[in-house]
Tab-separated table of C-alpha atoms in Angstrom:
chain	number	residue	atom	x	y	z
A	1	MET	CA	-6.234	22.412	-31.005
A	2	GLY	CA	-9.423	23.487	-32.759
A	3	LEU	CA	-11.146	20.128	-32.249
A	4	LEU	CA	-10.079	19.922	-28.626
A	5	GLY	CA	-11.197	23.495	-28.008
A	6	THR	CA	-14.589	22.720	-29.538
A	7	ALA	CA	-14.941	19.614	-27.384
A	8	LEU	CA	-14.139	21.696	-24.296
A	9	ARG	CA	-16.623	24.407	-25.264
A	10	ARG	CA	-19.340	21.741	-25.608
A	11	ARG	CA	-18.874	20.978	-21.919
A	12	ALA	CA	-20.790	24.146	-21.230
A	13	VAL	CA	-22.201	24.947	-17.811
A	14	GLY	CA	-25.746	24.282	-19.015
A	15	GLN	CA	-24.933	20.663	-19.830
A	16	PRO	CA	-26.381	18.179	-17.362
A	17	PRO	CA	-23.942	16.203	-15.218
A	18	LEU	CA	-24.211	12.428	-14.944
A	19	PHE	CA	-27.868	12.191	-13.949
A	20	GLY	CA	-30.755	10.421	-15.677
A	21	TRP	CA	-30.342	7.677	-18.274
A	22	ARG	CA	-26.941	8.793	-19.464
A	23	GLY	CA	-25.617	8.728	-15.920
A	24	LEU	CA	-27.181	5.323	-15.347
A	25	ILE	CA	-25.426	3.911	-18.439
A	26	VAL	CA	-22.052	5.322	-17.353
A	27	TYR	CA	-22.426	4.020	-13.791
A	28	ALA	CA	-23.580	0.595	-15.074
A	29	ALA	CA	-20.564	0.425	-17.428
A	30	LEU	CA	-18.293	1.337	-14.521
A	31	LEU	CA	-19.822	-1.418	-12.368
A	32	VAL	CA	-19.375	-3.994	-15.163
A	33	LEU	CA	-15.749	-2.964	-15.749
A	34	MET	CA	-15.055	-2.907	-12.023
A	35	SER	CA	-16.573	-6.380	-11.571
A	36	ALA	CA	-14.595	-7.732	-14.549
A	37	ALA	CA	-11.370	-6.262	-13.160
A	38	LEU	CA	-12.017	-7.695	-9.678
A	39	TYR	CA	-12.875	-11.121	-11.150
A	40	MET	CA	-9.676	-11.173	-13.194
A	41	ILE	CA	-7.515	-9.938	-10.325
A	42	PHE	CA	-8.779	-12.459	-7.787
A	43	ILE	CA	-9.883	-15.492	-9.843
A	44	TYR	CA	-8.418	-15.378	-13.363
A	45	ALA	CA	-4.855	-14.200	-12.760
A	46	PRO	CA	-2.480	-16.803	-11.278
A	47	ALA	CA	-0.607	-16.137	-8.042
A	48	GLU	CA	2.947	-14.935	-8.523
A	49	ARG	CA	5.670	-17.520	-7.813
A	50	VAL	CA	7.615	-15.494	-5.212
A	51	GLN	CA	5.140	-12.877	-3.904
A	52	GLY	CA	2.069	-15.130	-3.865
A	53	ASP	CA	-1.312	-13.377	-3.547
A	54	ALA	CA	0.271	-10.058	-2.525
A	55	HIS	CA	1.129	-9.654	-6.204
A	56	ARG	CA	-2.582	-9.155	-6.992
A	57	LEU	CA	-2.425	-5.743	-5.328
A	58	LEU	CA	-0.047	-4.558	-8.032
A	59	TYR	CA	-2.720	-4.592	-10.783
A	60	GLY	CA	-4.620	-1.792	-9.077
A	61	HIS	CA	-1.425	-0.112	-7.907
A	62	VAL	CA	0.072	0.079	-11.408
A	63	ALA	CA	-3.246	1.300	-12.892
A	64	VAL	CA	-3.693	4.166	-10.418
A	65	ALA	CA	-0.015	5.148	-10.707
A	66	TRP	CA	-0.208	5.411	-14.510
A	67	LEU	CA	-3.413	7.412	-14.278
A	68	ALA	CA	-1.880	9.793	-11.748
A	69	PHE	CA	0.895	10.473	-14.291
A	70	LEU	CA	-1.703	10.937	-17.032
A	71	ALA	CA	-3.744	13.340	-14.897
A	72	PHE	CA	-0.660	15.463	-14.152
A	73	GLY	CA	0.218	15.386	-17.859
A	74	ILE	CA	-3.254	16.800	-18.562
A	75	VAL	CA	-2.622	19.509	-15.922
A	76	ALA	CA	0.577	20.550	-17.721
A	77	PHE	CA	-1.058	20.489	-21.165
A	78	ALA	CA	-4.121	22.449	-19.999
A	79	SER	CA	-1.834	24.940	-18.205
A	80	VAL	CA	0.164	25.561	-21.390
A	81	MET	CA	-3.099	26.003	-23.288
A	82	TYR	CA	-4.380	28.440	-20.654
A	83	LEU	CA	-1.231	30.581	-20.833
A	84	TRP	CA	-1.487	30.551	-24.616
A	85	ARG	CA	-5.226	31.101	-25.101
A	86	ARG	CA	-6.235	32.626	-21.729
A	87	ASN	CA	-9.457	30.633	-21.889
A	88	PRO	CA	-10.697	29.848	-18.348
A	89	ARG	CA	-11.967	26.456	-19.541
A	90	TRP	CA	-8.363	25.245	-19.793
A	91	ASP	CA	-7.773	26.370	-16.208
A	92	SER	CA	-10.883	24.446	-15.132
A	93	LEU	CA	-9.552	21.335	-16.868
A	94	ALA	CA	-6.165	21.796	-15.150
A	95	VAL	CA	-7.632	22.070	-11.642
A	96	ALA	CA	-10.000	19.137	-12.279
A	97	SER	CA	-7.113	16.922	-13.443
A	98	ALA	CA	-4.889	18.055	-10.569
A	99	GLU	CA	-7.466	17.069	-7.953
A	100	VAL	CA	-8.093	13.688	-9.564
A	101	GLY	CA	-4.312	13.223	-9.955
A	102	VAL	CA	-3.813	13.859	-6.237
A	103	LEU	CA	-6.554	11.305	-5.473
A	104	PHE	CA	-4.867	8.679	-7.671
A	105	THR	CA	-1.417	9.451	-6.239
A	106	THR	CA	-2.873	8.985	-2.744
A	107	LEU	CA	-4.256	5.601	-3.831
A	108	THR	CA	-0.844	4.748	-5.366
A	109	LEU	CA	0.927	5.525	-2.093
A	110	ILE	CA	-1.624	3.586	0.001
A	111	SER	CA	-1.698	0.495	-2.244
A	112	GLY	CA	2.113	0.564	-2.567
A	113	SER	CA	2.450	0.815	1.190
A	114	VAL	CA	0.160	-2.206	1.758
A	115	TRP	CA	2.105	-4.190	-0.876
A	116	GLY	CA	5.408	-3.127	0.705
A	117	ARG	CA	4.202	-4.346	4.112
A	118	HIS	CA	3.557	-7.791	2.608
A	119	VAL	CA	6.714	-8.083	0.514
A	120	TRP	CA	9.348	-5.890	2.205
A	121	GLY	CA	7.978	-6.159	5.742
A	122	VAL	CA	7.664	-2.367	6.197
A	123	TRP	CA	4.877	0.137	5.491
A	124	TRP	CA	7.307	2.777	4.245
A	125	THR	CA	10.949	3.095	3.233
A	126	TRP	CA	12.812	6.071	1.744
A	127	ASP	CA	13.283	4.309	-1.555
A	128	PRO	CA	13.840	6.634	-4.578
A	129	ARG	CA	10.563	5.611	-6.257
A	130	LEU	CA	8.538	6.058	-3.074
A	131	THR	CA	10.222	9.330	-2.161
A	132	THR	CA	9.817	10.920	-5.606
A	133	THR	CA	6.156	9.815	-5.678
A	134	LEU	CA	5.608	11.431	-2.279
A	135	VAL	CA	7.257	14.614	-3.607
A	136	LEU	CA	4.877	14.482	-6.600
A	137	TRP	CA	1.913	14.230	-4.210
A	138	PHE	CA	3.179	17.244	-2.216
A	139	ILE	CA	3.713	19.292	-5.404
A	140	TYR	CA	0.095	18.923	-6.509
A	141	VAL	CA	-1.358	19.294	-3.023
A	142	ALA	CA	0.613	22.584	-2.936
A	143	TYR	CA	-0.849	23.426	-6.383
A	144	LEU	CA	-4.391	22.993	-5.025
A	145	ALA	CA	-3.568	24.869	-1.785
A	146	LEU	CA	-1.976	27.733	-3.751
A	147	ARG	CA	-5.195	28.234	-5.706
A	148	MET	CA	-7.109	28.738	-2.457
A	149	TYR	CA	-4.833	31.527	-1.233
A	150	ILE	CA	-4.806	33.823	-4.280
A	151	ASP	CA	-7.939	35.971	-4.413
A	152	ASN	CA	-7.407	37.645	-7.781
A	153	VAL	CA	-8.825	35.238	-10.363
A	154	ASP	CA	-6.410	36.101	-13.209
A	155	THR	CA	-3.339	35.960	-10.968
A	156	ARG	CA	-4.536	32.670	-9.475
A	157	ARG	CA	-4.990	31.090	-12.888
A	158	ARG	CA	-1.665	32.359	-14.226
A	159	VAL	CA	0.399	31.328	-11.176
A	160	ALA	CA	-1.351	27.942	-11.017
A	161	ALA	CA	-0.643	27.340	-14.716
A	162	ILE	CA	3.082	28.022	-14.225
A	163	PHE	CA	3.104	25.780	-11.136
A	164	GLY	CA	1.250	23.043	-13.035
A	165	ILE	CA	3.823	23.080	-15.847
A	166	VAL	CA	6.839	23.102	-13.511
A	167	GLY	CA	5.349	20.361	-11.293
A	168	VAL	CA	5.080	17.832	-14.098
A	169	VAL	CA	8.903	17.703	-14.278
A	170	ASP	CA	8.734	15.283	-11.330
A	171	VAL	CA	6.759	12.695	-13.382
A	172	PRO	CA	9.733	11.491	-15.504
A	173	ILE	CA	11.908	11.613	-12.365
A	174	VAL	CA	9.447	9.221	-10.652
A	175	TRP	CA	9.346	7.025	-13.769
A	176	TYR	CA	13.127	6.713	-14.198
A	177	SER	CA	13.992	6.710	-10.480
A	178	VAL	CA	14.256	2.894	-10.465
A	179	GLU	CA	16.909	3.095	-13.197
A	180	TRP	CA	18.794	6.189	-12.067
A	181	TRP	CA	19.215	5.136	-8.436
A	182	ARG	CA	19.467	1.850	-6.580
A	183	SER	CA	15.890	0.977	-5.763
A	184	LEU	CA	13.974	-1.847	-4.093
A	185	HIS	CA	10.958	-1.053	-6.268
A	186	PRO	CA	10.235	-3.451	-9.182
A	187	VAL	CA	11.114	-2.202	-12.694
A	188	GLN	CA	8.346	-0.449	-14.638
A	189	SER	CA	8.508	-2.556	-17.815
A	190	VAL	CA	5.817	-5.270	-18.256
A	191	THR	CA	8.185	-7.489	-20.266
A	192	ARG	CA	11.053	-7.170	-17.790
A	193	ALA	CA	8.778	-7.827	-14.815
A	194	GLY	CA	8.250	-11.439	-15.976
A	195	LEU	CA	4.438	-11.373	-16.210
A	196	THR	CA	2.517	-14.249	-17.810
A	197	ALA	CA	-0.085	-13.641	-20.579
A	198	GLU	CA	-2.940	-13.933	-18.022
A	199	MET	CA	-1.264	-11.370	-15.780
A	200	VAL	CA	-0.786	-8.931	-18.675
A	201	LEU	CA	-4.459	-9.324	-19.731
A	202	THR	CA	-5.596	-8.745	-16.144
A	203	LEU	CA	-3.422	-5.641	-15.948
A	204	VAL	CA	-4.888	-4.309	-19.219
A	205	VAL	CA	-8.513	-4.826	-18.064
A	206	THR	CA	-7.744	-3.195	-14.696
A	207	VAL	CA	-6.077	-0.220	-16.379
A	208	VAL	CA	-9.091	0.194	-18.714
A	209	ALA	CA	-11.549	0.074	-15.760
A	210	PHE	CA	-9.572	2.658	-13.792
A	211	THR	CA	-9.058	4.828	-16.894
A	212	VAL	CA	-12.806	5.067	-17.531
A	213	PHE	CA	-13.278	5.955	-13.870
A	214	CYS	CA	-10.509	8.560	-14.054
A	215	PHE	CA	-12.044	10.296	-17.088
A	216	VAL	CA	-15.532	10.295	-15.526
A	217	LEU	CA	-14.050	11.894	-12.383
A	218	ILE	CA	-12.149	14.535	-14.382
A	219	ARG	CA	-15.281	15.331	-16.412
A	220	GLN	CA	-17.450	15.722	-13.312
A	221	ARG	CA	-14.855	17.814	-11.503
A	222	TYR	CA	-14.497	19.986	-14.629
A	223	LEU	CA	-18.269	20.576	-14.755
A	224	LEU	CA	-18.194	21.522	-11.074
A	225	GLU	CA	-15.411	24.023	-11.722
A	226	ARG	CA	-17.327	25.564	-14.653
A	227	ALA	CA	-20.494	25.834	-12.548
A	228	SER	CA	-18.496	27.470	-9.718
A	229	ASP	CA	-16.968	29.927	-12.199
A	230	GLU	CA	-20.420	30.820	-13.482
A	231	GLY	CA	-21.617	31.292	-9.900
A	232	GLU	CA	-18.647	33.557	-9.197
A	233	GLY	CA	-19.404	35.645	-12.300
A	234	LEU	CA	-23.049	35.921	-11.349
A	235	ARG	CA	-22.132	36.979	-7.820
A	236	ASP	CA	-20.059	39.813	-9.280
A	237	ILE	CA	-23.017	40.934	-11.411
A	238	VAL	CA	-25.377	40.859	-8.392
A	239	ARG	CA	-22.844	42.753	-6.267
A	240	ASN	CA	-22.366	45.476	-8.891
A	241	ARG	CA	-26.106	45.740	-9.462
A	242	ASN	CA	-26.811	45.983	-5.723
A	243	ASP	CA	-24.234	48.773	-5.414
A	244	VAL	CA	-26.062	50.709	-8.131
A	245	LEU	CA	-29.491	50.013	-6.582
A	246	ARG	CA	-28.285	51.068	-3.113
A	247	GLN	CA	-27.150	54.376	-4.530
A	248	THR	CA	-30.614	54.903	-6.047
A	249	GLY	CA	-32.398	53.709	-2.866
A	250	ALA	CA	-34.121	50.700	-4.535
A	251	PRO	CA	-34.290	47.218	-2.824
A	252	SER	CA	-31.308	44.988	-3.712
A	253	ALA	CA	-31.222	41.290	-4.763
A	254	PRO	CA	-29.769	38.678	-2.373
A	255	GLU	CA	-26.199	37.740	-3.284
A	256	ALA	CA	-25.389	34.049	-3.911
A	257	GLY	CA	-24.762	32.268	-0.621
A	258	GLU	CA	-26.901	34.672	1.427
B	1	MET	CA	-9.680	-18.062	0.114
B	2	THR	CA	-6.579	-17.328	2.197
B	3	GLN	CA	-6.430	-14.681	4.925
B	4	GLU	CA	-4.090	-12.634	2.722
B	5	LEU	CA	-6.570	-12.726	-0.175
B	6	VAL	CA	-9.410	-11.494	2.053
B	7	PHE	CA	-7.199	-8.593	3.146
B	8	LEU	CA	-6.419	-7.745	-0.478
B	9	PHE	CA	-10.102	-7.900	-1.422
B	10	ILE	CA	-10.951	-5.467	1.387
B	11	GLY	CA	-8.116	-3.224	0.169
B	12	TYR	CA	-9.552	-3.129	-3.353
B	13	ALA	CA	-13.094	-2.628	-2.043
B	14	VAL	CA	-11.911	0.385	-0.016
B	15	ILE	CA	-10.240	1.861	-3.128
B	16	TRP	CA	-13.406	1.454	-5.237
B	17	VAL	CA	-15.691	2.758	-2.473
B	18	LEU	CA	-13.446	5.843	-2.087
B	19	LEU	CA	-13.524	6.456	-5.845
B	20	PHE	CA	-17.304	6.039	-6.071
B	21	GLY	CA	-17.742	8.174	-2.935
B	22	TYR	CA	-15.687	10.968	-4.523
B	23	LEU	CA	-17.745	10.690	-7.731
B	24	VAL	CA	-21.063	10.906	-5.860
B	25	PHE	CA	-19.731	13.816	-3.759
B	26	ILE	CA	-18.646	15.791	-6.845
B	27	THR	CA	-21.927	15.101	-8.662
B	28	GLY	CA	-23.902	16.259	-5.621
B	29	ARG	CA	-21.829	19.451	-5.420
B	30	ILE	CA	-22.481	20.212	-9.098
B	31	ARG	CA	-26.202	19.914	-8.456
B	32	GLY	CA	-25.940	22.201	-5.395
B	33	VAL	CA	-23.913	24.892	-7.196
B	34	ARG	CA	-26.242	24.816	-10.213
B	35	ASP	CA	-29.319	25.143	-7.991
B	36	ALA	CA	-27.755	28.156	-6.256
B	37	VAL	CA	-26.821	29.749	-9.593
B	38	ARG	CA	-30.353	29.170	-10.945
B	39	ASP	CA	-31.936	30.747	-7.847
B	40	VAL	CA	-29.777	33.873	-8.078
B	41	ARG	CA	-30.482	34.112	-11.806
B	42	HIS	CA	-34.253	33.950	-11.149
B	43	GLU	CA	-33.953	36.630	-8.474
B	44	LEU	CA	-32.009	38.826	-10.867
B	45	ASP	CA	-34.537	38.320	-13.665
B	46	ALA	CA	-37.423	39.106	-11.312
B	47	GLN	CA	-35.707	42.259	-10.163
B	48	ARG	CA	-34.925	43.322	-13.720
B	49	GLN	CA	-38.621	42.966	-14.582
B	50	GLU	CA	-39.627	45.004	-11.513
B	51	THR	CA	-37.141	47.708	-12.419
B	52	ALA	CA	-38.437	47.770	-16.013
B	53	GLU	CA	-42.049	48.100	-14.840
């Protein structure tokens, strides 16, 4: 925990976000990975025997689905750490991961729906995998909405942490839904799905490209949350100071946002 | 390239554009919040100096 805590502390508010040369390198690496993934998906990987080209949508679909699970796992871990250490940085990491997780779950639902239209002939069906994924999306949208409606900062962080830990229970339910109930959805195992070596390699490259993107998004969202927290703290200082100055009749400073 | 493949390519392009759009949006917001924080901090410092004088 010590190493992880140190790494989190280094992401201080004063650190620059992805601008300048460092940002350029990260964005260039993302473009290269994205191009490689697109090349492999559309040119390198062979068409699937039964599904044809519609199968190519699954590389992106599987990648974003795994990363949604990972993001919600980070929410749960950061929430446990927040309840244990009461360090607001863990709460910032939790909210950053939750927002990115919701984004990736949205992409999972959209890409799955497009694939389903091609293969099943319908945009949506109340299949166990689809339904539990939709429930997962609602849980974390509710998590983000809940944070907006609790004014007290400590209460908000504590309630959100509990919600974030409870919500992750749906992840294994989504994962095992294709085994526990009768489902139209393909099985989750790469070996059981009958993929060729080229397909597996394409899937790996796509997952790596999306993973880098996911971590960049979480990092940026975390920095935004830290900056907002600092702004909130500063607003409190200005407000308190202005109250004192008003009492003494001196001119007060403008509060942030004025 | 088949019609289906073109549709899939557009689907992927939309996904990547949405992800990059979100990234640019977040980065822009960080810059905005930091600028606001810096301005308030300068105001506070200036006022502290005035009060001290």
